[in-house]
Coordinates of C-alpha atoms in Angstrom, one line a residue:
X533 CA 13.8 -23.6 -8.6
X534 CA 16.6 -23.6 -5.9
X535 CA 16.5 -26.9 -3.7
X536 CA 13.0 -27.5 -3.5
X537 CA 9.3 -27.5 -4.8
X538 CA 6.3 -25.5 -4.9
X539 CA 5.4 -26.7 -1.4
X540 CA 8.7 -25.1 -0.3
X541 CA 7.6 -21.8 -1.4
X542 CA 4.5 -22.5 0.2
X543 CA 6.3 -22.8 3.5
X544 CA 8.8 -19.6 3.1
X545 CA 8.3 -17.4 0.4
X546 CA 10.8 -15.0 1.5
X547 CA 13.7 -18.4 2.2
X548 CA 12.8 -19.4 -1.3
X549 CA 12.8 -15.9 -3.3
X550 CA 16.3 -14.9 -1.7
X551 CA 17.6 -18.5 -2.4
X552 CA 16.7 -18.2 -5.7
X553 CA 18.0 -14.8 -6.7
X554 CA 21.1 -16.0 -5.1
X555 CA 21.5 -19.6 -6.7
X556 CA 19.4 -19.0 -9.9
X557 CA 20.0 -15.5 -10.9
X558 CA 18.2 -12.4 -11.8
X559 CA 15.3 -14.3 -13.6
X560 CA 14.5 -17.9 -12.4
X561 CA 12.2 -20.5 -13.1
X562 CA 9.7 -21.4 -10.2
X563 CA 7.6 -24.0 -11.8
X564 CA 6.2 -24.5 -15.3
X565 CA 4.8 -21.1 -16.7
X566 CA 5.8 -19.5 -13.6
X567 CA 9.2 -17.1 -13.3
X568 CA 10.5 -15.1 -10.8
X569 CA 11.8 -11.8 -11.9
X570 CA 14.4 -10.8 -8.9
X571 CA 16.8 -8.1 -9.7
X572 CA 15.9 -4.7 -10.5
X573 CA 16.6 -4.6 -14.0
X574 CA 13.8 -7.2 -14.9
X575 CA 11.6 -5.8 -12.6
X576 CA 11.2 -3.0 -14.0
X577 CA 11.4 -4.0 -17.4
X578 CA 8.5 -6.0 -16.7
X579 CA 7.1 -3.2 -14.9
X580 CA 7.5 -0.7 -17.8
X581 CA 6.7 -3.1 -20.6
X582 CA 2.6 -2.8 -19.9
X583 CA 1.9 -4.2 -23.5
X584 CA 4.1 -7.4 -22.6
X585 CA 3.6 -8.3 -19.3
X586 CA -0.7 -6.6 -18.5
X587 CA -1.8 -5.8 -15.5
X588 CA -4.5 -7.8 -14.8
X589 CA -8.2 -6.2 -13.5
X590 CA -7.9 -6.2 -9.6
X591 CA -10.4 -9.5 -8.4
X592 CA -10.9 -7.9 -5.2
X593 CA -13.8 -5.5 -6.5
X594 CA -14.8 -6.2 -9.9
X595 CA -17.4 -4.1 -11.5
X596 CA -20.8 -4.8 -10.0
X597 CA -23.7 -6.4 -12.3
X598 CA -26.0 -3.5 -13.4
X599 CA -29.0 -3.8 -16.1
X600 CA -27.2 -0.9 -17.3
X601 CA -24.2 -2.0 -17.8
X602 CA -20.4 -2.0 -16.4
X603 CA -18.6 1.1 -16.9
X604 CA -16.8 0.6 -20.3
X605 CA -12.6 0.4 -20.4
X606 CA -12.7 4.0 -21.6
X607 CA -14.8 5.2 -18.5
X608 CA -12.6 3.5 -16.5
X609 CA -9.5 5.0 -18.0
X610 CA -10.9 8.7 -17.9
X611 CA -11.9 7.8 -14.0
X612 CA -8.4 6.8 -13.0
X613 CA -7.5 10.4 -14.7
X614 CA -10.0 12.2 -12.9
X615 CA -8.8 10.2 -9.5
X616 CA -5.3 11.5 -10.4
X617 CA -6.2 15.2 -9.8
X618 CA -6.4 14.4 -6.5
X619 CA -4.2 12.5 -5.8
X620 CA -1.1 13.6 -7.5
X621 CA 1.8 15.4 -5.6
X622 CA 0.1 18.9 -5.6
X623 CA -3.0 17.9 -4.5
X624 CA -1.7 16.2 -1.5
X625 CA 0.9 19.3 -0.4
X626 CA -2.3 21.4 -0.4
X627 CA -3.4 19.3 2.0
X628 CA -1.1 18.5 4.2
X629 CA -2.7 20.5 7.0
X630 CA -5.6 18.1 7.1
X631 CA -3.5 15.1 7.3
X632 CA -1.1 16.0 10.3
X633 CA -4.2 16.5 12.8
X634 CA -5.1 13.1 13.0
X635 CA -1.2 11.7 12.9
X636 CA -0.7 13.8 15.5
X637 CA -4.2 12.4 17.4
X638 CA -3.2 8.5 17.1
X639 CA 0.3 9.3 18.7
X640 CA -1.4 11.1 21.3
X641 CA -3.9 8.4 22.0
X642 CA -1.5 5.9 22.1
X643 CA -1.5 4.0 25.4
X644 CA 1.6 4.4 27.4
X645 CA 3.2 2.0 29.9
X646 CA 1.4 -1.4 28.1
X647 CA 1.8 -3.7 25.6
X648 CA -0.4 -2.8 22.8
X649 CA -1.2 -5.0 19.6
X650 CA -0.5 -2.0 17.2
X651 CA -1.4 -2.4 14.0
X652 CA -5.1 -2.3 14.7
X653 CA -4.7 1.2 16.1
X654 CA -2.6 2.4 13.4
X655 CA -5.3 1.0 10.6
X656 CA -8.1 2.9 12.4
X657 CA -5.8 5.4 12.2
X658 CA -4.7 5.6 8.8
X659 CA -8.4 4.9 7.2
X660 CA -9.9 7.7 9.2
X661 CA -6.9 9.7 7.3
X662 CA -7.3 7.9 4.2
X663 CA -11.3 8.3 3.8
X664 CA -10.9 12.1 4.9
X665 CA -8.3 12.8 2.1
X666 CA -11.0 10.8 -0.5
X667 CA -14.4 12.0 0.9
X668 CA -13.7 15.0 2.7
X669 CA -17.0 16.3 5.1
X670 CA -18.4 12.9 4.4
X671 CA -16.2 10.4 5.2
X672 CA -18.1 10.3 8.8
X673 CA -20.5 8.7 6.6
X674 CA -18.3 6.3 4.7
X675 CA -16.2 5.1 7.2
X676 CA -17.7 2.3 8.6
X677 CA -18.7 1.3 4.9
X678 CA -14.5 1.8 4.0
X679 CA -13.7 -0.9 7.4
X680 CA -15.9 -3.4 6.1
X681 CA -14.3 -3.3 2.8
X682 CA -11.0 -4.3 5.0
X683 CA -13.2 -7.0 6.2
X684 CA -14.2 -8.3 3.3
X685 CA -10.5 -8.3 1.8
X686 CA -10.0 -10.5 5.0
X687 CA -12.3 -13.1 4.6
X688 CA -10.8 -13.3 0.6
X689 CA -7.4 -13.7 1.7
X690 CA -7.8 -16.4 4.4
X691 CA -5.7 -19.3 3.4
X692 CA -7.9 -21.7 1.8
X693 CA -7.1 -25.7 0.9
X694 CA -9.2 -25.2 -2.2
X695 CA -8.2 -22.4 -4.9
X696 CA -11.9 -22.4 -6.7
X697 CA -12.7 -20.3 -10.2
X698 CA -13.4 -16.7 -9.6
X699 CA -17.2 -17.1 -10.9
X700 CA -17.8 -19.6 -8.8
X701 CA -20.1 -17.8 -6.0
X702 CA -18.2 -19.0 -2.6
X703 CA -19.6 -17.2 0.6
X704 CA -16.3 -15.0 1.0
X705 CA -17.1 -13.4 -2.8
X706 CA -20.7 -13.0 -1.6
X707 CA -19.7 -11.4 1.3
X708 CA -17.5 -9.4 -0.6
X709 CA -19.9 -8.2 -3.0
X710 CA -22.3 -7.4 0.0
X711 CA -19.7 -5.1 1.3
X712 CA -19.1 -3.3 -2.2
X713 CA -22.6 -2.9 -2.6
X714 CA -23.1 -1.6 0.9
X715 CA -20.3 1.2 0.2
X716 CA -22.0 2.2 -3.6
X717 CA -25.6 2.0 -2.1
X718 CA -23.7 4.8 0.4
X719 CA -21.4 6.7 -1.6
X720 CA -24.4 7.3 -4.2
X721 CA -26.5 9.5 -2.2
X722 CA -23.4 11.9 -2.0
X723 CA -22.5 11.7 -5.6
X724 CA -26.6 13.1 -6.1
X725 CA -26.2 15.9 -3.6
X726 CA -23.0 17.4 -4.6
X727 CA -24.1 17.4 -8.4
X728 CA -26.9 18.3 -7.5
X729 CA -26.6 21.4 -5.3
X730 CA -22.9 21.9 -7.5
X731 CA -21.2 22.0 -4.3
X732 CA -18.5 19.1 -5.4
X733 CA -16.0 19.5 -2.9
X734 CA -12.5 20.3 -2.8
X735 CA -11.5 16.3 -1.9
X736 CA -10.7 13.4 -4.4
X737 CA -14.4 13.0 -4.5
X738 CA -14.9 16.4 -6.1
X739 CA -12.2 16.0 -9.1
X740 CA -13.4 13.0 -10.4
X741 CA -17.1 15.2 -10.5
X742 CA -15.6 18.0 -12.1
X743 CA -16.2 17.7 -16.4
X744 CA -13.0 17.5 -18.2
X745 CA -12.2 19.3 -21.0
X746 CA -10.9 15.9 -22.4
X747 CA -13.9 13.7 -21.6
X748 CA -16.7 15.6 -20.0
X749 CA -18.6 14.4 -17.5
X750 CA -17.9 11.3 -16.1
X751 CA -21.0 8.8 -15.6
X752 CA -21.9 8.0 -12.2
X753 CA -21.5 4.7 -12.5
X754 CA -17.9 4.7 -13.3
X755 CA -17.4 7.0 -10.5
X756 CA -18.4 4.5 -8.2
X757 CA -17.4 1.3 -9.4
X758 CA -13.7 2.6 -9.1
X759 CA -14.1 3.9 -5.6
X760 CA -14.1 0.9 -3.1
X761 CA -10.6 -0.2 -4.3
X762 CA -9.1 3.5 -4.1
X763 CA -10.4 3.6 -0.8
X764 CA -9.5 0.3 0.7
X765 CA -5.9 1.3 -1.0
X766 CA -5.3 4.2 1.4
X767 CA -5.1 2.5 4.5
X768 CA -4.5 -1.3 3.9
X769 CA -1.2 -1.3 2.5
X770 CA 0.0 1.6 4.6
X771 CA -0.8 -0.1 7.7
X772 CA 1.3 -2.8 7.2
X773 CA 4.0 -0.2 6.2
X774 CA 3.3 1.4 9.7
X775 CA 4.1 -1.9 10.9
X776 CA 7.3 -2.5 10.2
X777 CA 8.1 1.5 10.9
X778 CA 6.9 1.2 14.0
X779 CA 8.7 -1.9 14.8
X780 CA 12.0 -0.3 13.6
X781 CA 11.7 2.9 16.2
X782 CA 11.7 0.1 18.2
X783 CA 14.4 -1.6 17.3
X784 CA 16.3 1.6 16.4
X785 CA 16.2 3.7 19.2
X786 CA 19.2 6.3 18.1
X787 CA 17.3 6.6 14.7
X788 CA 13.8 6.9 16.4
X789 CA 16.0 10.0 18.9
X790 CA 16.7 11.6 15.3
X791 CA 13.4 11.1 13.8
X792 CA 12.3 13.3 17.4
X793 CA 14.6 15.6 16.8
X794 CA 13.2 16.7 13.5
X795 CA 9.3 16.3 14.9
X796 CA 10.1 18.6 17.4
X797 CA 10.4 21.6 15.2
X798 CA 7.0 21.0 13.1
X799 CA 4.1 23.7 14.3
X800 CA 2.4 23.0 17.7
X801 CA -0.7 23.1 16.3
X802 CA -0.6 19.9 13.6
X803 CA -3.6 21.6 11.6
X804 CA -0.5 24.2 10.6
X805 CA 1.6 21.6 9.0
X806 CA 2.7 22.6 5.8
X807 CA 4.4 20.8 2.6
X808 CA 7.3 22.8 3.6
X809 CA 7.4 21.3 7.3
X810 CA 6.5 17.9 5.9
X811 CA 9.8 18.6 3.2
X812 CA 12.2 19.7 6.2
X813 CA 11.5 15.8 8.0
X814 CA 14.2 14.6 5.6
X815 CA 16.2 12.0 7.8
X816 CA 12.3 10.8 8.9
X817 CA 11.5 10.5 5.1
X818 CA 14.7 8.9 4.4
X819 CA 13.5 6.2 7.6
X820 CA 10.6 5.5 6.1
X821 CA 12.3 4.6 2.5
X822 CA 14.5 2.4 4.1
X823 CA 11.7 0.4 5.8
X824 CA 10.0 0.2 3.0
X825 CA 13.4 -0.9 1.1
X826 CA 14.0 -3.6 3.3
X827 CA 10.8 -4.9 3.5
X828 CA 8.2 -3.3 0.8
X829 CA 4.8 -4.2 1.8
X830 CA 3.7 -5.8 -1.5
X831 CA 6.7 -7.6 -1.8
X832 CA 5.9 -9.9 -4.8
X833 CA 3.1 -8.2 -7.9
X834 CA 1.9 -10.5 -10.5
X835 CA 1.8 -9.9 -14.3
X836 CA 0.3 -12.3 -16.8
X837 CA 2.1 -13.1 -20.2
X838 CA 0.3 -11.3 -23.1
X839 CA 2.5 -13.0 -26.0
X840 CA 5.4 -14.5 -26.3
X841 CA 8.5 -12.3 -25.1
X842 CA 12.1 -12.6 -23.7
X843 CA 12.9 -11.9 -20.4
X844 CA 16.7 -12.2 -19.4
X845 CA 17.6 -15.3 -21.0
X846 CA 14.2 -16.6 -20.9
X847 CA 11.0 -17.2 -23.7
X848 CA 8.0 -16.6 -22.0
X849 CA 5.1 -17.9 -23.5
X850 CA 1.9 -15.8 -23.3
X851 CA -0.3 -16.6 -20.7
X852 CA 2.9 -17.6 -18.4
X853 CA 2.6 -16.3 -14.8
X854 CA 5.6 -13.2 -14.3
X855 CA 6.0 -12.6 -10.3
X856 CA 8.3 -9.2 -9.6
X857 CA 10.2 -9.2 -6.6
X858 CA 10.5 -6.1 -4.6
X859 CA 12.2 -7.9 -1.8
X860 CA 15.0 -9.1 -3.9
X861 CA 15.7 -6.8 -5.8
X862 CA 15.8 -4.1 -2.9
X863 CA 18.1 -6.6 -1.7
X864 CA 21.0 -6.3 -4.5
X865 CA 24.0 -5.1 -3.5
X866 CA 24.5 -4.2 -7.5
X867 CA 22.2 -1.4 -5.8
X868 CA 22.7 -1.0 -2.4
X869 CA 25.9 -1.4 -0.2
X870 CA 25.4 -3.7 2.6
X871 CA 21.6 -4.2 1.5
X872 CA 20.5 -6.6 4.4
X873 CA 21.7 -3.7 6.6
X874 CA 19.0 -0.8 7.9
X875 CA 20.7 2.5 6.9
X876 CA 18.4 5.6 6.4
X877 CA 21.2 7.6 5.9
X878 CA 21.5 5.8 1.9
X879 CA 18.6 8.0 1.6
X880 CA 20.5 11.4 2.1
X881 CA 23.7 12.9 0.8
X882 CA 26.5 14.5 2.3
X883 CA 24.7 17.7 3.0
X884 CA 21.3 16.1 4.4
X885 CA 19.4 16.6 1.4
X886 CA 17.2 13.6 -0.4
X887 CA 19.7 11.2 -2.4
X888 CA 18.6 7.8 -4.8
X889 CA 21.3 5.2 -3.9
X890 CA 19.2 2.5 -6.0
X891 CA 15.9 1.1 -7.6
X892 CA 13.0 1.8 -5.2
X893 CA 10.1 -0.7 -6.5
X894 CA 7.7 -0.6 -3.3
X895 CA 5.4 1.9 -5.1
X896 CA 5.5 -0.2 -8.2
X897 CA 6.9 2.1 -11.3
X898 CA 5.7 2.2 -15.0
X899 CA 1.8 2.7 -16.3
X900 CA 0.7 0.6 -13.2
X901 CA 2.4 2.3 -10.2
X902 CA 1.1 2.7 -7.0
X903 CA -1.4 6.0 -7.9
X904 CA -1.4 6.9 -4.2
X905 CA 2.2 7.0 -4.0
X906 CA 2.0 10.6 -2.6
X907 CA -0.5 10.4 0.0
X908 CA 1.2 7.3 1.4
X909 CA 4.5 8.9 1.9
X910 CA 2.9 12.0 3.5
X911 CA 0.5 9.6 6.0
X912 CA 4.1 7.9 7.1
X913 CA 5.9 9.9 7.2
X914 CA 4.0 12.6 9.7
X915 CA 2.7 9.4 11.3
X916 CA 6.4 8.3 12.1
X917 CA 7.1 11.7 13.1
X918 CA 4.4 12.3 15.6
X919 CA 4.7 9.0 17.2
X920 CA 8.7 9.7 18.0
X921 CA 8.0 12.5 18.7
X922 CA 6.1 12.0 21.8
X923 CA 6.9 8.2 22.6
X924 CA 9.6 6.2 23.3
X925 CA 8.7 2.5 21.4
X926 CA 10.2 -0.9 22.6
X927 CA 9.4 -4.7 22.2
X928 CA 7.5 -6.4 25.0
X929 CA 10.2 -8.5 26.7
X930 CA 10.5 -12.4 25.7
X931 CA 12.2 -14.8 24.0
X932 CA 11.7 -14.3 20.1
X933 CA 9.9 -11.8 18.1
X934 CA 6.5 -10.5 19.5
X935 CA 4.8 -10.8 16.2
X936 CA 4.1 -13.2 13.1
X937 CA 6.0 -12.5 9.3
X938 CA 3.0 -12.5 6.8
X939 CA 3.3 -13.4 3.1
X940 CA 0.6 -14.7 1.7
X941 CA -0.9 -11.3 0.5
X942 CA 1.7 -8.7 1.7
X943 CA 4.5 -8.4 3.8
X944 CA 3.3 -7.7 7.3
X945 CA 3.9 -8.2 10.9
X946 CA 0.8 -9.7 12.4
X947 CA 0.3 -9.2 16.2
X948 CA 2.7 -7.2 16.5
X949 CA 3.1 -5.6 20.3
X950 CA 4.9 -2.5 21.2
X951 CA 5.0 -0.7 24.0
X952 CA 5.0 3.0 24.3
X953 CA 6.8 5.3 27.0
X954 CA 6.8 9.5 26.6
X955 CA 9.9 11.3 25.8
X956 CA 11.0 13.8 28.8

């Protein structure tokens, strides 16, 4: 580990993993059955290699205890199929015109003239778009079951002196499971009245009720023990995306004049947004990439060791710790010229059009990626474009930034304050 101990990472997980993919190299040791995979090429070997390095079952929601049973691996493989019709690239161009309306309603509703702590408008945002996309006529309903899953994932993540088993019963899990039960107890009703009455919806909801020709029908149970994650998924990560986006208008006002620019010519009526105006916001799109380059929002993923294997110049003995690094690796000027430097314009060739200048890991990649991938990049991206669009950002005045760095379970910008001005 570069100059240092565990208690350094501790302090600055960022300081420490760009010290040691500097001083250590592309793989690097951080304590005893822990390494640090930095550079792309590791990452995404360890990414890719699914039977080497598992993914481990999400803790946040674990199946619920039923006398019936937990859905078996199987049922949870063919529901993670079924989520995929909806959710795949099609599915969300089809829909497009559903999500703009209420991109286009947070940037209207934005308070002008003020400092405003923004990331809590921006999540309210973001889950009414997320829940809408999953549950369609119903998310009404589910909504303030979906914000209480965010709570619960709070109360988890607080920082804690004590790291106790996961069966041990503490009152966060409790709460946690109170939440997840709350949610089933509420989605259930709609599973039963959309099978019943064979109206199944045209949402994410209604393809994983639709019988395969593969697998059938799937069992209600595994329909809803894979929801609440799925759900939490489409507007906790992207919020601390819209974060640092945000922030970056800010910070960037020619790019945030360009990013206008291109809003100006989508419909004025958002509801007639199309995946063809969404396509044409390419220097927007290419904004939001680079963000997410320079600071992905789940900068470090975890894999544990299934048997023994060689990464870089290492043996890694199974169940060894493997942390990817995002950051770093999106940080490698083996991949990117000048890679500390905020450049949307990597992300386009010489004619405009969308260009790959180097590994892009904040979606994950392999059997594990990020399945929402899609959705995300169409919620940012028309959320980026609507709020340039009609608002000018900038930092409240001060010494310092206006917010808090956040590692611990993401890479976020806590408190942050912006304040908002219309465009003439």
């Amino acid at each position: 580990m570069p100059d240092g101990s565990f208690a350094a990472w501790s302090r600055d997980r960022l300081g420490v993993a760009r010290r040691g993919a500097e001083e250590c190299g592309d793989v690097w040791q951080l304590e005893p059955g822990v390494y640090v995979a930095a550079a792309a090429g590791p990452c995404e070997a360890v990414l890719r290699r699914a039977q080497d390095f598992p993914k481990a079952p999400s803790p946040l929601f674990p199946p619920l205890k039923r006398s019936s049973g937990a859905p078996t691996p199987e049922e949870r493989g063919y529901a993670h199929a079924a989520r995929m019709r909806g959710l795949r690239a099609q599915a969300v161009a089809a829909r497009i015109g559903e999500i703009a309306p209420r991109t286009a309603r947070f940037a209207d509703q934005l308070p002008t003239g003020q400092d405003v702590e923004i990331l809590p408008p921006v999540r309210h945002a973001l889950a009414e778009i997320g829940v809408h996309y999953l549950f369609g006529e119903d998310a009404p309903t589910l909504l303030p079951y979906a914000f209480r899953l965010f709570l619960a994932r709070e109360v988890l993540v607080r920082p804690s002196r004590w790291v106790w088993p996961r069966w041990v019963p503490t009152p966060g899990r409790r709460f946690r499971t109170r939440q997840q039960v709350a949610f089933t107890d509420a989605l259930r009703p709609v599973v039963h009245r959309r099978r019943s009455s064979g109206r199944l919806g045209d949402d994410m909801l209604g393809q994983m009720l639709r019988p395969s020709p593969h697998y059938g029908l799937l069992p209600e149970e595994a329909v809803l023990d894979t929801l609440p994650g799925i759900t939490l998924a489409t507007f906790e990560t992207p919020s601390r995306a819209a974060g640092w986006i945000l922030l970056h208008l800010a910070l960037y006002p020619e790019a945030a004049g360009r990013v206008a620019s291109e809003a100006a010519l989508l419909p004025a009526d958002p509801a007639a947004t199309t995946s063809t105006h969404l396509a044409s916001l390419r220097y927007t799109q290419a904004l939001v990439s680079e963000v997410l380059r320079l600071y992905p929002p789940s900068w470090l993923l975890t894999r544990r060791v299934g048997r023994q294997t060689q990464l870089a110049d290492y043996t890694i003995d199974a169940g060894s710790t493997v942390l990817i690094c995002p950051y770093t690796a999106h940080r490698d000027a083996r991949e990117f010229a000048e890679p500390d430097e905020f450049r949307p314009e990597r992300w386009l060739d010489d004619s405009g059009s969308p260009a790959k200048p180097g590994v892009f890991l904040s979606f994950g990649t392999g059997p594990h990626g990020c399945e929402g991938t899609s959705l995300a990049m169409a919620m940012l991206t028309l959320l980026t474009a609507q709020t340039a669009r009609r608002h000018h950002l900038s930092e409240p005045p001060g010494p310092g930034p206006g917010y808090q760095v956040t590692t611990l379970e993401g890479l976020a910008t806590a408190g942050l304050r912006l304040r908002a001005t219309l465009r003439d």
